Coordinates of C-alpha atoms and ligand atoms in Angstrom, one line a residue:
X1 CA 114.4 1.6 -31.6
X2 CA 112.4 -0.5 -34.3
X3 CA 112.0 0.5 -37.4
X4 CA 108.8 -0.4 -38.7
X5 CA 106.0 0.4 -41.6
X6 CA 102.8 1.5 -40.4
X7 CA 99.7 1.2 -41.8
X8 CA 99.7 4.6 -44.5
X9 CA 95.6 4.5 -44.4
X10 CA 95.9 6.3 -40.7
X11 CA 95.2 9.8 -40.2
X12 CA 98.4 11.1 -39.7
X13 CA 100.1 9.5 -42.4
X14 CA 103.4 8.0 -41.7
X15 CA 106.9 8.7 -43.1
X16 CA 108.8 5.8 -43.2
X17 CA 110.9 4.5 -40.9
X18 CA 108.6 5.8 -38.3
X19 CA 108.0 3.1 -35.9
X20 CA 104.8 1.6 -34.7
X21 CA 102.9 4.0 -32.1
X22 CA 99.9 2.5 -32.1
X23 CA 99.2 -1.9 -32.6
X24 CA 98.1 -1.7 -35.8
X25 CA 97.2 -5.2 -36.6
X26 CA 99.1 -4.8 -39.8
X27 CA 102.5 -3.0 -39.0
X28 CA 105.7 -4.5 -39.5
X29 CA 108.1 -4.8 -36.7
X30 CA 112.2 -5.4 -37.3
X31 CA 115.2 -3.3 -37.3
X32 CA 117.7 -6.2 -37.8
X33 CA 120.0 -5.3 -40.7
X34 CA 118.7 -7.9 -42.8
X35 CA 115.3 -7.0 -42.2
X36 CA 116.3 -3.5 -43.0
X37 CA 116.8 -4.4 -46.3
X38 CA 113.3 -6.1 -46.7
X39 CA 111.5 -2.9 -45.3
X40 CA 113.2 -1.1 -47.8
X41 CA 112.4 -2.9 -50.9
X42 CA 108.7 -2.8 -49.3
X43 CA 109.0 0.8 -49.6
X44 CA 110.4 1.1 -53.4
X45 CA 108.3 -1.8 -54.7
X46 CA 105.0 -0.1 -53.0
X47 CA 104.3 2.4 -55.0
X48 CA 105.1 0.3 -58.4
X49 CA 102.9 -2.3 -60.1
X50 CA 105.3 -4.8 -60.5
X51 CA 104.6 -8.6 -59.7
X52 CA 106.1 -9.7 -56.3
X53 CA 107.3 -12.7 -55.0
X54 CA 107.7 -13.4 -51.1
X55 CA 109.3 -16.1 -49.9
X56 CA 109.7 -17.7 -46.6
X57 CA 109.4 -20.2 -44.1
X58 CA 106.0 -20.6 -42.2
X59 CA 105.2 -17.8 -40.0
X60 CA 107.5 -15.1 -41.3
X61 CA 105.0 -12.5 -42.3
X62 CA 104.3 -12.8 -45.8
X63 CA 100.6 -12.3 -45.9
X64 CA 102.0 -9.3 -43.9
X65 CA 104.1 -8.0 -46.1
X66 CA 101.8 -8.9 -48.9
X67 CA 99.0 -6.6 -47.4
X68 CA 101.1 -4.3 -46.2
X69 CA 102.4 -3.6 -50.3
X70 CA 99.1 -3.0 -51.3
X71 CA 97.9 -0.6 -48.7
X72 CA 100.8 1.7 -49.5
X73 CA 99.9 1.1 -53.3
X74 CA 98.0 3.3 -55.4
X75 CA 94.9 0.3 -55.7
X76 CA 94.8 0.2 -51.9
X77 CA 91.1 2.2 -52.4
X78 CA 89.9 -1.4 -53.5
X79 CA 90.3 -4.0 -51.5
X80 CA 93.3 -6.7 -52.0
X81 CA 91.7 -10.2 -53.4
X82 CA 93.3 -13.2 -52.0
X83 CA 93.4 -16.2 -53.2
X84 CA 95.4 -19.6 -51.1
X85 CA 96.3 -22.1 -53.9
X86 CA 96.9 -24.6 -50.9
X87 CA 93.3 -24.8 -49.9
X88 CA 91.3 -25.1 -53.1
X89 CA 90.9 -28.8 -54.9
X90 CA 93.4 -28.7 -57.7
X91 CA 90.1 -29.3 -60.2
X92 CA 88.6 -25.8 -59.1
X93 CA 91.5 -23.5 -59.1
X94 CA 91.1 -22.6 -62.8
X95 CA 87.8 -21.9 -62.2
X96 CA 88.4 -20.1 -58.5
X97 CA 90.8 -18.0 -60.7
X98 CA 89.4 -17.2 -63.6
X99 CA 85.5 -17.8 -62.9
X100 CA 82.8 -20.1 -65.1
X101 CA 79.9 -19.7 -67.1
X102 CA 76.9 -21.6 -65.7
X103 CA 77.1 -25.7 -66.7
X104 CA 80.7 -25.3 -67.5
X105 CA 81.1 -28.2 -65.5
X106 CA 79.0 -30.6 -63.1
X107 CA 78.4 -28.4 -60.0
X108 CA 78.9 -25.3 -61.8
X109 CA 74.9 -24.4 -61.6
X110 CA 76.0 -20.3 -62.0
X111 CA 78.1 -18.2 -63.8
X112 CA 81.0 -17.5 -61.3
X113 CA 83.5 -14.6 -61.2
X114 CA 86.5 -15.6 -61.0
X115 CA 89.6 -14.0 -58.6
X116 CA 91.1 -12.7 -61.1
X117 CA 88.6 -11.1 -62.6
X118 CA 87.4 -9.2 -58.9
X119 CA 90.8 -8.2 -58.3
X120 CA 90.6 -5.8 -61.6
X121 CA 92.1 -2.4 -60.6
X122 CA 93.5 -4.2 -57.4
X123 CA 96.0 -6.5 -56.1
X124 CA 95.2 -10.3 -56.5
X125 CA 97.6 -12.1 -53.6
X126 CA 98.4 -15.5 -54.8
X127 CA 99.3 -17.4 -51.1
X128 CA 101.4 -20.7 -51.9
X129 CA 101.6 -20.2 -55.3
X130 CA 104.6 -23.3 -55.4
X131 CA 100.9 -25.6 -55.1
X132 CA 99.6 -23.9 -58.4
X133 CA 98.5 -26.9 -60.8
X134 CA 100.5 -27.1 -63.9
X135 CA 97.4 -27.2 -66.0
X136 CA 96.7 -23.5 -64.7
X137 CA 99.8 -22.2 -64.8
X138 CA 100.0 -21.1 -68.9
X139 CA 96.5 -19.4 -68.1
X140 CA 98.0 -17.6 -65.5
X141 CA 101.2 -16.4 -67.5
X142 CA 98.9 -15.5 -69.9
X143 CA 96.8 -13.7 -68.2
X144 CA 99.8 -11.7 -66.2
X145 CA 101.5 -10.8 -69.6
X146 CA 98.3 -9.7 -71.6
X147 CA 95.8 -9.2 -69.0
X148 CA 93.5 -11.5 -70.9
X149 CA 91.8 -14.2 -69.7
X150 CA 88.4 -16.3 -70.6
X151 CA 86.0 -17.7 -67.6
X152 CA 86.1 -21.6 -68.0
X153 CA 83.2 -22.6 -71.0
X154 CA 83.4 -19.2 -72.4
X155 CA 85.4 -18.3 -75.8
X156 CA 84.9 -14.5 -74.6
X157 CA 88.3 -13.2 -74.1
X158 CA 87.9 -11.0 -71.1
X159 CA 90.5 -7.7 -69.7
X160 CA 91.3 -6.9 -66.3
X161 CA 94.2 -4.6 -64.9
X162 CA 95.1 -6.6 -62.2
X163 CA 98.8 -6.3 -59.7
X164 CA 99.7 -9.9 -58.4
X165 CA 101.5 -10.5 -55.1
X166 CA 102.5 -14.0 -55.1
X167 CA 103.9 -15.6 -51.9
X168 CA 105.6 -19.1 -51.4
X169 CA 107.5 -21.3 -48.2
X170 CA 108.3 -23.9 -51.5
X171 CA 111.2 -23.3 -52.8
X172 CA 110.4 -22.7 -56.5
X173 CA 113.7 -23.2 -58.6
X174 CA 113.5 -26.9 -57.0
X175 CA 109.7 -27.3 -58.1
X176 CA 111.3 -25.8 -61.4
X177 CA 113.7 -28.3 -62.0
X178 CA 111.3 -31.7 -60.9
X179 CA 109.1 -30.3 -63.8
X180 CA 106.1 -28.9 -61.1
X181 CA 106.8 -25.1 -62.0
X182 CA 107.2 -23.3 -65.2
X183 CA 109.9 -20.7 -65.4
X184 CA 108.7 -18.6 -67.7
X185 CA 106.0 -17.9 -64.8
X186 CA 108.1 -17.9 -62.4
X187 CA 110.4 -14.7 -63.5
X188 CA 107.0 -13.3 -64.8
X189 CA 106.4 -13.6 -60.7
X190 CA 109.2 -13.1 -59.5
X191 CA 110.1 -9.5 -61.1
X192 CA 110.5 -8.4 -57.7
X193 CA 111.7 -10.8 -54.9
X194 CA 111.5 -10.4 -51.2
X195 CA 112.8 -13.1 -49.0
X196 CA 111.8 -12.7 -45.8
X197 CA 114.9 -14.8 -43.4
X198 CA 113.5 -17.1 -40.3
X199 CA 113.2 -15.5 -36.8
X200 CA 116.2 -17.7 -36.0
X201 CA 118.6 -15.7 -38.0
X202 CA 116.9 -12.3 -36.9
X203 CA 117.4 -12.7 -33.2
X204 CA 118.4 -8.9 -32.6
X205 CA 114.3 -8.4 -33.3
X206 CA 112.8 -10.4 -31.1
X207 CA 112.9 -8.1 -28.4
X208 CA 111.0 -5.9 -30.2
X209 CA 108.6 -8.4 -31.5
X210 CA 108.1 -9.8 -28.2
X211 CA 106.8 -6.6 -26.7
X212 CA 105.2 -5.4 -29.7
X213 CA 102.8 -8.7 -29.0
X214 CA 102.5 -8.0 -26.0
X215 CA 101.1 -4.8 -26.2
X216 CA 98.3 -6.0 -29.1
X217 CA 98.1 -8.6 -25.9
X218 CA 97.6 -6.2 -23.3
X219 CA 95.3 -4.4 -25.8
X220 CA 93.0 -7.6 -26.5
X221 CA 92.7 -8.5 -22.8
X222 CA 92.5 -4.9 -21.2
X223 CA 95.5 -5.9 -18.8
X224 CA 98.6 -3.4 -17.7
X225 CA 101.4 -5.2 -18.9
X226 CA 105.0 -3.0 -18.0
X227 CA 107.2 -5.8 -19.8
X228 CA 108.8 -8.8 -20.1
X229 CA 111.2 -10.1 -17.4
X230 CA 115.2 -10.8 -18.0
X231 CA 115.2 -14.3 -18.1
X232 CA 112.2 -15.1 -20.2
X233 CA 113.9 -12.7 -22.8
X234 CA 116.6 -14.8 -22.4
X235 CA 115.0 -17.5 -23.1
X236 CA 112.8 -16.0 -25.9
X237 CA 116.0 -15.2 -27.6
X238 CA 117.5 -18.0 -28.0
X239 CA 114.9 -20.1 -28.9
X240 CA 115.0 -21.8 -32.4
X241 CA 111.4 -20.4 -33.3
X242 CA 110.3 -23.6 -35.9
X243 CA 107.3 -21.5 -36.1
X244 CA 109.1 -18.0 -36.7
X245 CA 107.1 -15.2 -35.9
X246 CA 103.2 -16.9 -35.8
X247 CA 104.7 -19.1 -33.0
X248 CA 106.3 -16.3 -31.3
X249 CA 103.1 -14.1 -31.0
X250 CA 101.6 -17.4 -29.9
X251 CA 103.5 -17.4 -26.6
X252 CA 103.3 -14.1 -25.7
X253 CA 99.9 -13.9 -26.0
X254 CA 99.4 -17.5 -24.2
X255 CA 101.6 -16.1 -21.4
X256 CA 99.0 -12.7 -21.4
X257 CA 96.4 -14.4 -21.0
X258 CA 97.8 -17.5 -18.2
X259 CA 98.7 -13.7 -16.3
X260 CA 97.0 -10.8 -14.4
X261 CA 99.3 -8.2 -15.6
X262 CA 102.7 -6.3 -14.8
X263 CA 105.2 -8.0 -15.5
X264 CA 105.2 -11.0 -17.8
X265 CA 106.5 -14.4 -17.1
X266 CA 106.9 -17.1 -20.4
X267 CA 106.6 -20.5 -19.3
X268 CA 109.6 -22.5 -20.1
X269 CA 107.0 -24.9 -21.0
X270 CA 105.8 -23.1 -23.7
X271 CA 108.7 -23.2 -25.7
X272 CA 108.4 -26.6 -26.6
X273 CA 111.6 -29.0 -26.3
X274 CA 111.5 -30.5 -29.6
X275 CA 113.9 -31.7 -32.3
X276 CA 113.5 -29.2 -35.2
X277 CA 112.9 -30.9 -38.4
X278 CA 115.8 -30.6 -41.2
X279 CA 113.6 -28.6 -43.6
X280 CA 113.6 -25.4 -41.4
X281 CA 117.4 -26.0 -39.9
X282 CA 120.2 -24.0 -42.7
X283 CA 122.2 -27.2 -42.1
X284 CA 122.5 -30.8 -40.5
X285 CA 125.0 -29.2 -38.2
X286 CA 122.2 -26.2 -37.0
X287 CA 119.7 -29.7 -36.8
X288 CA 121.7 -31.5 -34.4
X289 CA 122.8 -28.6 -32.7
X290 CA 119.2 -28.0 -32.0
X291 CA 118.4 -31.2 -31.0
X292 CA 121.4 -31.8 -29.0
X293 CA 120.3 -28.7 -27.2
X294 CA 116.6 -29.8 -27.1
X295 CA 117.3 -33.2 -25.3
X296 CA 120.0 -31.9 -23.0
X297 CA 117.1 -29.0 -21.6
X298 CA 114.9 -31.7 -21.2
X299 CA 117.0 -33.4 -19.3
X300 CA 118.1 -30.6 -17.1
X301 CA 113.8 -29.9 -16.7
X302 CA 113.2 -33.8 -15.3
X303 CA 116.6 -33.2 -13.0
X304 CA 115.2 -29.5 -11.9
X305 CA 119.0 -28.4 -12.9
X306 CA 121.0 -30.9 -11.5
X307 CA 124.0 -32.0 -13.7
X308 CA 125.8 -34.6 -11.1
X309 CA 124.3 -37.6 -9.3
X310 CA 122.3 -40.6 -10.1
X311 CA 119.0 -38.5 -11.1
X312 CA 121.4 -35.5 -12.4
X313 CA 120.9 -34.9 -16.4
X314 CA 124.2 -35.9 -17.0
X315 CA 123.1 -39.6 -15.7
X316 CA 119.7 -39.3 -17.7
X317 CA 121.9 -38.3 -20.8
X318 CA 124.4 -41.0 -20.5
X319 CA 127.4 -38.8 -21.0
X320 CA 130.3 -37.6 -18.2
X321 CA 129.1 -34.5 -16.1
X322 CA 132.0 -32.8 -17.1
X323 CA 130.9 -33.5 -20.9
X324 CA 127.4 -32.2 -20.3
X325 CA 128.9 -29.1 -18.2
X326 CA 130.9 -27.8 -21.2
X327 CA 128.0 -28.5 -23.7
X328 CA 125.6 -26.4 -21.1
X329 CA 128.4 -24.1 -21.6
X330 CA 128.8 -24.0 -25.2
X331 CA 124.6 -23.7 -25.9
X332 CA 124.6 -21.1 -23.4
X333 CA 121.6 -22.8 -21.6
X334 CA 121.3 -21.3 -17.9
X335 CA 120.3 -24.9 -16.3
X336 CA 119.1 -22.5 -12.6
X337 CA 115.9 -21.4 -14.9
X338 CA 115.2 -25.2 -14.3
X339 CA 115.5 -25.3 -10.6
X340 CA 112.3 -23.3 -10.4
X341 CA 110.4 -24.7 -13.4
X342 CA 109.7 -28.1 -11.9
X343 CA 105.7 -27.7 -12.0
Ligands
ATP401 N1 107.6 -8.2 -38.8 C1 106.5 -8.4 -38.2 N2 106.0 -7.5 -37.3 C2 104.9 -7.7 -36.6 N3 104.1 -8.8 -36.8 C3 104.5 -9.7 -37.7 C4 105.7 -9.6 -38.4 N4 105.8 -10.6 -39.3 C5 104.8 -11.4 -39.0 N5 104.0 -10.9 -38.1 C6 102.7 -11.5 -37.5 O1 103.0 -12.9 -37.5 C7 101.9 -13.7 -37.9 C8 102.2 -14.6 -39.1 O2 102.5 -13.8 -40.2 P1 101.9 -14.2 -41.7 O3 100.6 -14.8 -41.6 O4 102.1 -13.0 -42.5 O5 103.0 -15.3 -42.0 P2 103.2 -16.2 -43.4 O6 104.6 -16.1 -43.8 O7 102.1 -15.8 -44.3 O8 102.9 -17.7 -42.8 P3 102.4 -19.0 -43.6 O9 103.5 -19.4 -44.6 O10 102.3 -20.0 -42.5 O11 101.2 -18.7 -44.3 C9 100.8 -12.7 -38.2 O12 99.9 -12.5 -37.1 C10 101.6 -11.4 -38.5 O13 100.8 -10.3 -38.2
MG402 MG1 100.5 -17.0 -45.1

């Protein structure tokens, strides 16, 4: 049974470790033993005000986990402030942080509050914080140590009790050493780390993910859905998931909607026969593992699961059908699932 952290601003206030009744938009789904770990620092870290830093690969759930901290805060009664250091022009983020007094700069016409400032007795989340500009990055340990700050053409220091939850798919002591991150900011942020590991190396939760997405699914599209079937959560489970958990909720709710209900089918197709790039592979080994296994299900899709003759994949591959047979072995790929998929 999933563990999981609901959302504490529901009427019948959850203990933790209960697990999601209802699909709460914002409810945390894992029971893997390394996620176990993350769901309990979520708990301890909660109710303190101590700067957090998440890290992860795309898709993991930081925003979630980031949202999910401050609604079991004690500043959940304001809302969180958010702020993605990606998105903004590196010549406005001072400003988009810390606010400006009218002509403080062409284009600043009015006097602007700045995130930091409208995040005072909240939580300010700081998404891809690795893309913070240099320039900004003293004002910001500076205003995380004293809680002072000025608005950009002001000399009026300004006060605001503010919690920051700082997330990141960079990895920072990298950006510290090339000279991009300073590390006195970076322990100020990272007080309390969370890493939150690729779906790829929690495979025990997909299951529960899967149907968990299904159900928002079902939800969203007022369909009866009573599962998944065996071989599509075969397939969902070994997938490599480049995309981690975003691309996972993707699928199930592409397969909702491409079905009228019961049970659910997941296109081969959509699980998309790619090489995975280094970045998100551990190790060149995992890489060409996944390629390998990549090319040889494509070509077991064009020869509808045929290994042997002419137009068999081991042909198409170039390799001995005995070779290919003990690599299908070894990736555990179950080339019949192609026999059927040829649409
Ligand atoms: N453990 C989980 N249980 C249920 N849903 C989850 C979980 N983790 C992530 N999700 C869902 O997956 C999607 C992606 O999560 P989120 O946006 O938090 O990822 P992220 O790490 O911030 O990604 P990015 O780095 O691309 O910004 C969201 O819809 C989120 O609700
Ligand atoms: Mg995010």
């Amino acid at each position: 049974m999933p563990t999981s952290i609901d959302n504490p601003m529901t009427p019948e206030a959850p203990a933790r470790g209960l697990r999601c009744r209802r699909q709460l938009p914002d409810c945390i789904v894992g029971h893997a033993p390394r996620f176990e770990q993350t769901l309990e620092k979520i708990h301890r870290v909660s109710t303190t005000d101590a700067s957090v830093l998440i890290t992860g690969e795309t898709g993991t759930g930081k925003e979630l986990v980031a949202r999910a901290i401050h609604r079991r805060s004690q500043r959940s009664s304001h809302a969180m402030v958010s702020a993605n250091l990606a998105a903004l022009p590196k010549e406005l983020v001072a400003s988009e942080l810390f606010g400006h007094e009218a002509g403080a700069f062409t284009g600043a016409v009015q006097r602007r509050i700045g995130r930091f400032e409208a995040a005072n007795a909240s939580t300010l989340f700081l998404d891809e914080v690795g893309e913070l500009p240099l320039s900004v990055q003293v004002a910001l340990l500076r205003a995380l140590q004293e809680g002072e700050f000025e608005r950009i053409g002001s000399n009026q220091t300004r006060a605001a009790d503010v919690r920051v939850i700082a997330a990141t798919n960079r990895n920072l002591e990298e950006a510290i050493e090339d000279g991009l991150f300073r590390s006195d900011l970076f322990y100020r942020l990272a007080v309390f780390p969370i890493h939150l590991p690729p779906l790829r190396e929690r495979r025990e939760d997909i299951p529960g993910l899967a149907n968990h997405f299904l159900a928002q699914a079902a939800e969203g599209l007022a369909r009866d859905f009573s599962g998944i079937d065996a071989e599509s959560m075969a397939r969902l489970t070994e997938y490599s998931w480049p995309g981690n958990i975003r691309e996972l909720q993707n699928v199930i709710e592409h397969s909702a909607i491409l079905s009228d209900g019961g049970i659910l089918h997941v296109q081969p197709m959509l699980l998309p026969t790619r090489v995975i790039p280094l970045t998100v592979a551990s190790s060149l080994s995992d890489a060409l593992g996944a390629g390998e296994r990549r090319l040889i299900e494509q070509a077991l899709e064009e020869s509808k699961g045929r290994v042997f003759g002419p137009t068999g994949a081991a042909t198409r591959l170039g390799i001995p059908p005995s070779t290919l047979e003990s690599k299908i072995k070894r990736h555990r790929i179950n080339k019949h699932q192609f026999r059927t998929s040829a649409a």
